[in-house]
Short mmCIF file of C-alpha atoms and ligand atoms in Angstrom, two decimals:
data_model
loop_
_atom_site.label_atom_id
_atom_site.label_comp_id
_atom_site.label_asym_id
_atom_site.label_seq_id
_atom_site.Cartn_x
_atom_site.Cartn_y
_atom_site.Cartn_z
CA UNK A 25 -9.30 -5.70 -44.26
CA UNK A 26 -11.00 -3.76 -41.47
CA UNK A 27 -14.56 -4.61 -42.49
CA UNK A 28 -13.87 -8.31 -42.81
CA UNK A 29 -12.75 -9.02 -39.29
CA UNK A 30 -13.49 -6.14 -37.02
CA UNK A 31 -15.08 -2.77 -36.68
CA UNK A 32 -12.85 -0.13 -35.20
CA UNK A 33 -13.40 0.93 -31.66
CA UNK A 34 -12.30 4.44 -30.88
CA UNK A 35 -13.29 4.65 -27.25
CA UNK A 36 -12.15 1.43 -25.68
CA UNK A 37 -12.73 2.57 -22.10
CA UNK A 38 -16.47 2.37 -22.74
CA UNK A 39 -16.28 -1.38 -23.22
CA UNK A 40 -17.37 -3.44 -20.22
CA UNK A 41 -14.38 -5.41 -18.91
CA UNK A 42 -16.34 -8.69 -18.89
CA UNK A 43 -16.90 -8.49 -22.61
CA UNK A 44 -13.34 -7.72 -23.56
CA UNK A 45 -10.11 -9.59 -24.04
CA UNK A 46 -6.77 -8.03 -23.15
CA UNK A 47 -3.65 -9.45 -24.73
CA UNK A 48 -0.01 -8.45 -24.29
CA UNK A 49 2.48 -9.29 -27.02
CA UNK A 50 6.07 -9.88 -25.95
CA UNK A 51 9.15 -11.25 -27.67
CA UNK A 52 12.49 -10.41 -29.17
CA UNK A 53 12.91 -7.30 -31.34
CA UNK A 54 11.98 -7.98 -34.94
CA UNK A 55 10.13 -11.24 -34.27
CA UNK A 56 6.90 -9.76 -35.66
CA UNK A 57 5.06 -8.61 -32.50
CA UNK A 58 3.56 -5.49 -34.10
CA UNK A 59 2.67 -7.39 -37.29
CA UNK A 60 0.88 -10.00 -35.15
CA UNK A 61 -0.95 -7.24 -33.27
CA UNK A 62 -2.10 -5.87 -36.62
CA UNK A 63 -3.29 -9.31 -37.75
CA UNK A 64 -5.34 -9.61 -34.54
CA UNK A 65 -6.83 -6.13 -34.85
CA UNK A 66 -7.39 -6.45 -38.59
CA UNK A 67 -5.75 -3.15 -39.40
CA UNK A 68 -2.37 -1.45 -39.44
CA UNK A 69 -2.65 -0.21 -35.87
CA UNK A 70 1.04 -0.63 -34.96
CA UNK A 71 4.11 0.22 -37.01
CA UNK A 72 5.68 -2.97 -38.26
CA UNK A 73 8.83 -2.81 -40.33
CA UNK A 74 12.01 -4.55 -41.33
CA UNK A 75 14.78 -2.91 -39.32
CA UNK A 76 18.09 -3.94 -37.74
CA UNK A 77 17.12 -2.09 -34.54
CA UNK A 78 13.89 -1.83 -32.57
CA UNK A 79 10.90 -0.35 -34.41
CA UNK A 80 8.49 -0.18 -31.47
CA UNK A 81 9.98 2.13 -28.82
CA UNK A 82 7.29 2.06 -26.19
CA UNK A 83 4.28 -0.09 -25.23
CA UNK A 84 1.01 0.88 -26.86
CA UNK A 85 -2.57 -0.28 -26.53
CA UNK A 86 -4.96 -0.47 -29.49
CA UNK A 87 -8.42 -1.94 -29.64
CA UNK A 88 -11.03 -3.33 -31.96
CA UNK A 89 -14.30 -5.21 -31.79
CA UNK A 90 -14.72 -8.73 -33.12
CA UNK A 91 -17.77 -9.82 -35.05
CA UNK A 92 -19.03 -11.69 -31.96
CA UNK A 93 -19.23 -8.34 -30.16
CA UNK A 94 -16.20 -8.84 -27.94
CA UNK A 95 -13.67 -6.05 -27.70
CA UNK A 96 -10.03 -6.95 -27.99
CA UNK A 97 -7.33 -4.81 -26.42
CA UNK A 98 -3.86 -5.50 -27.75
CA UNK A 99 -0.76 -4.23 -25.99
CA UNK A 100 2.25 -4.16 -28.28
CA UNK A 101 5.62 -3.91 -26.55
CA UNK A 102 9.22 -3.17 -27.57
CA UNK A 103 11.78 -5.97 -27.15
CA UNK A 104 11.39 -6.06 -23.37
CA UNK A 105 13.81 -8.86 -22.73
CA UNK A 106 16.61 -7.87 -25.09
CA UNK A 107 19.03 -7.33 -22.25
CA UNK A 108 21.26 -5.01 -24.27
CA UNK A 109 18.60 -2.32 -23.73
CA UNK A 110 19.32 -2.10 -19.98
CA UNK A 111 17.23 -2.89 -16.95
CA UNK A 112 16.10 0.73 -16.39
CA UNK A 113 14.37 0.88 -19.79
CA UNK A 114 12.90 -2.60 -19.31
CA UNK A 115 11.61 -1.72 -15.84
CA UNK A 116 9.96 1.47 -17.04
CA UNK A 117 8.37 -0.25 -20.01
CA UNK A 118 7.04 -3.13 -17.94
CA UNK A 119 5.36 -0.70 -15.55
CA UNK A 120 3.91 1.16 -18.54
CA UNK A 121 2.64 -2.09 -19.92
CA UNK A 122 1.02 -3.00 -16.59
CA UNK A 123 -0.49 0.47 -16.45
CA UNK A 124 -2.10 -0.19 -19.85
CA UNK A 125 -3.38 -3.57 -18.67
CA UNK A 126 -4.62 -2.51 -15.22
CA UNK A 127 -7.64 -4.83 -15.37
CA UNK A 128 -5.41 -7.81 -16.03
CA UNK A 129 -4.44 -9.87 -19.04
CA UNK A 130 -6.37 -12.71 -20.63
CA UNK A 131 -3.25 -13.96 -22.37
CA UNK A 132 0.39 -13.14 -22.93
CA UNK A 133 1.52 -13.91 -26.47
CA UNK A 134 5.16 -14.86 -26.64
CA UNK A 135 6.25 -14.28 -30.21
CA UNK A 136 9.02 -16.27 -31.92
CA UNK A 137 9.97 -16.08 -35.57
CA UNK A 138 10.19 -19.15 -37.78
CA UNK A 139 12.98 -17.41 -39.70
CA UNK A 140 15.28 -16.43 -36.85
CA UNK A 141 17.36 -18.49 -34.48
CA UNK A 142 16.16 -19.03 -30.93
CA UNK A 143 18.48 -17.14 -28.55
CA UNK A 144 19.56 -17.46 -24.94
CA UNK A 145 17.82 -14.15 -24.20
CA UNK A 146 14.54 -15.64 -25.40
CA UNK A 147 15.18 -18.62 -23.18
CA UNK A 148 15.76 -16.29 -20.23
CA UNK A 149 12.68 -14.15 -21.00
CA UNK A 150 10.31 -16.70 -19.55
CA UNK A 151 12.39 -16.75 -16.37
CA UNK A 152 12.20 -12.96 -16.19
CA UNK A 153 8.43 -13.07 -16.58
CA UNK A 154 8.18 -15.65 -13.80
CA UNK A 155 10.48 -13.61 -11.55
CA UNK A 156 8.38 -10.49 -12.08
CA UNK A 157 4.87 -11.89 -12.04
CA UNK A 158 5.14 -15.30 -10.38
CA UNK A 159 4.90 -18.83 -11.86
CA UNK A 160 1.22 -18.44 -12.64
CA UNK A 161 1.98 -16.21 -15.62
CA UNK A 162 2.86 -19.39 -17.54
CA UNK A 163 -0.81 -20.51 -17.39
CA UNK A 164 -1.67 -17.46 -19.50
CA UNK A 165 1.01 -17.81 -22.10
CA UNK A 166 0.54 -18.68 -25.76
CA UNK A 167 3.46 -19.27 -28.12
CA UNK A 168 3.01 -17.51 -31.48
CA UNK A 169 5.31 -18.33 -34.38
CA UNK A 170 5.37 -15.67 -37.08
CA UNK A 171 6.50 -16.51 -40.61
CA UNK A 172 3.79 -19.03 -41.45
CA UNK A 173 4.49 -18.19 -45.11
CA UNK A 174 8.17 -19.20 -44.72
CA UNK A 175 7.12 -22.47 -43.13
CA UNK A 176 4.74 -23.17 -46.02
CA UNK A 177 7.40 -22.29 -48.59
CA UNK A 178 9.73 -24.86 -47.03
CA UNK A 179 6.86 -27.39 -47.15
CA UNK A 180 7.15 -28.11 -43.46
CA UNK A 181 4.39 -28.50 -40.91
CA UNK A 182 4.50 -26.82 -37.53
CA UNK A 183 4.93 -30.28 -36.02
CA UNK A 184 8.06 -30.89 -38.16
CA UNK A 185 9.39 -27.49 -37.17
CA UNK A 186 8.80 -27.99 -33.45
CA UNK A 187 10.32 -31.48 -33.53
CA UNK A 188 13.58 -29.85 -34.69
CA UNK A 189 13.47 -26.93 -32.23
CA UNK A 190 16.20 -26.62 -29.59
CA UNK A 191 15.32 -28.24 -26.26
CA UNK A 192 14.79 -24.95 -24.34
CA UNK A 193 12.17 -23.85 -26.89
CA UNK A 194 10.47 -27.24 -26.66
CA UNK A 195 10.43 -26.75 -22.89
CA UNK A 196 8.72 -23.36 -23.26
CA UNK A 197 6.08 -24.94 -25.52
CA UNK A 198 5.55 -27.70 -22.95
CA UNK A 199 5.27 -25.14 -20.15
CA UNK A 200 2.54 -23.44 -22.20
CA UNK A 201 0.75 -26.80 -22.46
CA UNK A 202 1.21 -26.82 -26.24
CA UNK A 203 -0.74 -23.62 -26.76
CA UNK A 204 0.97 -22.79 -30.05
CA UNK A 205 -0.28 -20.98 -33.11
CA UNK A 206 1.36 -19.94 -36.38
CA UNK A 207 0.69 -16.57 -37.98
CA UNK A 208 1.38 -15.55 -41.52
CA UNK A 209 1.17 -11.81 -41.07
CA UNK A 210 1.80 -11.13 -44.73
CA UNK A 211 -1.11 -13.07 -46.15
CA UNK A 212 -3.90 -11.31 -48.00
CA UNK A 213 -5.99 -14.48 -47.96
CA UNK A 214 -9.10 -13.63 -45.95
CA UNK A 215 -9.88 -17.27 -45.03
CA UNK A 216 -6.33 -17.82 -43.83
CA UNK A 217 -6.39 -14.59 -41.80
CA UNK A 218 -9.65 -15.55 -40.15
CA UNK A 219 -8.44 -19.12 -39.57
CA UNK A 220 -5.28 -18.16 -37.69
CA UNK A 221 -7.14 -15.56 -35.64
CA UNK A 222 -9.84 -18.08 -34.73
CA UNK A 223 -7.16 -20.52 -33.62
CA UNK A 224 -5.60 -17.87 -31.40
CA UNK A 225 -8.93 -16.84 -29.89
CA UNK A 226 -9.83 -20.45 -29.17
CA UNK A 227 -6.54 -20.76 -27.24
CA UNK A 228 -7.39 -17.56 -25.31
CA UNK A 229 -10.82 -19.05 -24.56
CA UNK A 230 -9.23 -22.30 -23.41
CA UNK A 231 -7.12 -20.30 -20.93
CA UNK A 232 -10.26 -18.54 -19.68
CA UNK A 233 -12.05 -21.88 -19.36
CA UNK A 234 -9.26 -23.31 -17.21
CA UNK A 235 -9.13 -20.36 -14.79
CA UNK A 236 -12.78 -19.37 -14.57
CA UNK A 237 -12.34 -16.44 -16.94
CA UNK A 238 -10.19 -14.55 -14.45
CA UNK A 239 -7.61 -12.36 -16.20
CA UNK A 240 -4.05 -12.57 -15.00
CA UNK A 241 -3.15 -10.11 -12.32
CA UNK A 242 -0.44 -9.94 -9.68
CA UNK A 243 0.77 -7.77 -6.84
CA UNK A 244 2.45 -5.32 -9.21
CA UNK A 245 -0.77 -5.04 -11.23
CA UNK A 246 -2.78 -4.23 -8.08
CA UNK A 247 -0.22 -1.66 -6.95
CA UNK A 248 -0.28 0.16 -10.29
CA UNK A 249 -4.07 -0.05 -10.47
CA UNK A 250 -4.53 1.24 -6.92
CA UNK A 251 -2.26 4.20 -7.59
CA UNK A 252 -4.09 5.13 -10.79
CA UNK A 253 -7.47 4.79 -9.09
CA UNK A 254 -6.38 6.94 -6.16
CA UNK A 255 -5.14 9.61 -8.54
CA UNK A 256 -8.42 9.56 -10.45
CA UNK A 257 -10.49 9.81 -7.24
CA UNK A 258 -8.42 12.69 -5.91
CA UNK A 259 -8.67 14.51 -9.20
CA UNK A 260 -12.44 14.07 -9.26
CA UNK A 261 -12.73 15.21 -5.64
CA UNK A 262 -10.80 18.43 -6.15
CA UNK A 263 -12.54 19.03 -9.46
CA UNK A 264 -15.92 18.76 -7.70
CA UNK A 265 -14.90 21.21 -4.96
CA UNK A 266 -15.87 24.60 -6.30
CA UNK A 267 -14.07 26.47 -3.49
CA UNK A 268 -10.62 26.04 -5.00
CA UNK A 269 -9.20 28.81 -7.13
CA UNK A 270 -7.69 27.92 -10.51
CA UNK A 271 -4.20 28.34 -9.01
CA UNK A 272 -4.95 26.05 -6.03
CA UNK A 273 -6.50 23.51 -8.39
CA UNK A 274 -3.43 23.33 -10.58
CA UNK A 275 -1.16 23.12 -7.48
CA UNK A 276 -3.17 20.26 -6.04
CA UNK A 277 -3.18 18.45 -9.38
CA UNK A 278 0.57 18.83 -9.60
CA UNK A 279 0.94 17.27 -6.15
CA UNK A 280 -1.27 14.33 -7.16
CA UNK A 281 0.78 13.77 -10.33
CA UNK A 282 3.97 13.93 -8.30
CA UNK A 283 2.80 11.36 -5.79
CA UNK A 284 1.65 9.09 -8.65
CA UNK A 285 5.01 9.54 -10.42
CA UNK A 286 6.81 8.69 -7.16
CA UNK A 287 4.76 5.55 -6.82
CA UNK A 288 5.49 4.49 -10.43
CA UNK A 289 9.17 5.23 -9.80
CA UNK A 290 9.17 2.95 -6.73
CA UNK A 291 7.51 0.12 -8.68
CA UNK A 292 9.91 0.63 -11.59
CA UNK A 293 12.84 0.37 -9.19
CA UNK A 294 11.44 -2.84 -7.75
CA UNK A 295 10.99 -4.30 -11.25
CA UNK A 296 14.50 -3.18 -12.16
CA UNK A 297 15.95 -4.81 -9.08
CA UNK A 298 14.23 -8.11 -9.80
CA UNK A 299 15.31 -8.04 -13.44
CA UNK A 300 18.81 -7.04 -12.53
CA UNK A 301 19.10 -10.27 -10.56
CA UNK A 302 17.84 -12.35 -13.52
CA UNK A 303 20.14 -10.54 -15.95
CA UNK A 304 23.12 -11.02 -13.64
CA UNK A 305 22.33 -14.71 -13.38
CA UNK A 306 22.03 -15.03 -17.16
CA UNK A 307 25.31 -13.18 -17.70
CA UNK A 308 27.03 -15.43 -15.18
CA UNK A 309 25.58 -18.50 -16.90
CA UNK A 310 26.70 -17.24 -20.31
CA UNK A 311 30.20 -16.50 -18.95
CA UNK A 312 30.40 -20.01 -17.46
CA UNK A 313 29.29 -21.53 -20.75
CA UNK A 314 31.86 -19.46 -22.61
CA UNK A 315 34.61 -20.62 -20.23
CA UNK A 316 33.49 -24.24 -20.59
CA UNK A 317 33.43 -23.90 -24.39
CA UNK A 318 36.91 -22.35 -24.45
CA UNK A 319 38.20 -25.12 -22.21
CA UNK A 320 36.67 -27.79 -24.47
CA UNK A 321 38.19 -26.09 -27.51
CA UNK A 322 41.61 -25.99 -25.80
CA UNK A 323 41.39 -29.69 -24.93
CA UNK A 324 40.36 -30.53 -28.50
CA UNK A 325 43.22 -28.41 -29.85
CA UNK A 326 45.71 -30.01 -27.46
CA UNK A 327 44.61 -33.50 -28.42
CA UNK A 328 44.80 -32.53 -32.10
CA UNK A 329 48.33 -31.18 -31.55
CA UNK A 330 49.19 -34.28 -29.60
CA UNK A 331 47.94 -36.56 -32.34
CA UNK A 332 49.75 -34.42 -34.97
CA UNK A 333 52.90 -34.82 -32.89
CA UNK A 334 52.37 -38.55 -32.59
CA UNK A 335 51.77 -38.90 -36.33
CA UNK A 336 55.00 -36.94 -36.94
CA UNK A 337 56.88 -39.21 -34.55
CA UNK A 338 55.43 -42.34 -36.17
CA UNK A 339 56.32 -41.02 -39.62
CA UNK A 340 59.86 -40.31 -38.46
CA UNK A 341 60.13 -43.79 -36.97
CA UNK A 342 58.77 -45.29 -40.17
CA UNK A 343 61.25 -43.28 -42.21
CA UNK A 344 64.08 -44.38 -39.92
CA UNK A 345 62.99 -48.02 -40.19
CA UNK A 346 62.81 -47.66 -43.97
CA UNK A 347 66.27 -46.15 -44.10
CA UNK A 348 67.63 -48.82 -41.79
CA UNK A 349 66.14 -51.59 -43.90
CA UNK A 350 67.57 -49.97 -47.07
CA UNK A 351 70.94 -49.69 -45.36
CA UNK A 352 70.71 -53.29 -44.24
CA UNK A 353 69.78 -54.38 -47.78
CA UNK A 354 72.71 -52.36 -49.19
CA UNK A 355 75.11 -53.93 -46.71
CA UNK A 356 73.73 -57.40 -47.49
CA UNK A 357 74.13 -56.76 -51.23
CA UNK A 358 77.73 -55.54 -50.69
CA UNK A 359 78.45 -58.58 -48.62
CA UNK A 360 77.06 -60.84 -51.37
CA UNK A 361 79.20 -59.05 -53.95
CA UNK A 362 82.37 -59.63 -51.88
CA UNK A 363 81.55 -63.31 -51.49
N1 GTP B 424 7.39 -13.14 -44.13
C1 GTP B 424 6.90 -12.71 -42.98
N2 GTP B 424 7.40 -11.60 -42.43
C2 GTP B 424 6.86 -11.19 -41.25
C3 GTP B 424 5.83 -11.88 -40.58
N3 GTP B 424 5.54 -11.22 -39.44
C4 GTP B 424 6.36 -10.16 -39.40
N4 GTP B 424 7.15 -10.12 -40.48
C5 GTP B 424 8.15 -9.11 -40.84
O1 GTP B 424 9.12 -9.01 -39.82
C6 GTP B 424 9.60 -7.67 -39.73
C7 GTP B 424 9.53 -7.20 -38.29
O2 GTP B 424 8.18 -7.15 -37.88
P1 GTP B 424 7.66 -6.23 -36.69
O3 GTP B 424 6.22 -6.50 -36.55
O4 GTP B 424 8.08 -4.82 -36.88
O5 GTP B 424 8.48 -6.88 -35.51
P2 GTP B 424 8.47 -6.42 -33.96
O6 GTP B 424 8.67 -7.65 -33.15
O7 GTP B 424 7.31 -5.60 -33.67
O8 GTP B 424 9.79 -5.56 -33.90
P3 GTP B 424 10.18 -4.41 -32.81
O9 GTP B 424 9.08 -3.44 -32.75
O10 GTP B 424 11.44 -3.83 -33.38
O11 GTP B 424 10.46 -5.12 -31.52
C8 GTP B 424 8.72 -6.85 -40.68
O12 GTP B 424 9.43 -6.62 -41.87
C9 GTP B 424 7.53 -7.73 -40.92
O13 GTP B 424 6.95 -7.53 -42.20
C10 GTP B 424 5.32 -13.07 -41.20
O14 GTP B 424 4.42 -13.75 -40.71
N5 GTP B 424 5.89 -13.43 -42.39
MG1 MG B 425 7.11 -3.66 -32.99
#
């Protein structure tokens, strides 16, 4: 598999940024993010497995080189927007992810699975991304459906599938200007593997063409990058100064790490605060929907009870009328007999 698509690249930092593509993969736990990352890299770089709980625990970056000489950096993430995991974990992971993608992202792949139902959390994820990084993030998003094999087995085209998607998912696809690709991560067919990868890369290239090749970056990206750069410069400076003793050197390094950790903590808190707001809003919305659904169910139940009651009343009336008419007939017959 490795030789067909890519040659491995051990030392990705050596790759010039202009000749590399950085992609982040996000989506619900179990949707096939790691499997998609592996399909892009052409090797089993990330652990991908069937599991009821999250397999990927923390964001990771792996790289490879395409045949055309371009390096691809893939950042695999855990289920960042599964709100059950808590905003502290999400905040920390997002900062880690940004740290891995300091030079910006050429595309964000939002992974959905053909085989699993679209959820409200997935609907809210795009809002969270916009809240954190600004509306422009949408211009860099590509929708990836995993489970191309399942789609084929059901003899449906992607177009058929999308036409039957819930409205919010259609809206996400529209927001992404129909940048959609299907991946069958299980296929061993080399032509198919190359085909789906080519499709994805052409979408990444179309994003680059529409924004002058500038990778996505935002204020949070610059803050994280600045901090890391400052730490590196300070480390180099003290390393170069031969007057420091080993003890002083390690003390100074510790201080630098501490100030960097403090900075990351501040950014994480900011991310957490922003997400907290989005999560609160989603929870409120879900609670309102639940109340509305319960109310609708109560009304339906009441009207069913009412109609049951009415049917009972009608039946009783009918029975009474029947009995009355039988009584009347009996009386009439008796009267006839007397006459
Ligand atoms: N049939 C089929 N199964 C797939 C496909 N892509 C992924 N899977 C399966 O889906 C399961 C979950 O895949 P992962 O790649 O671990 O999913 P993930 O999104 O990384 O999951 P977390 O790390 O837990 O967030 C695995 O059993 C994969 O083999 C696909 O295209 N077709
Ligand atoms: Mg994973």
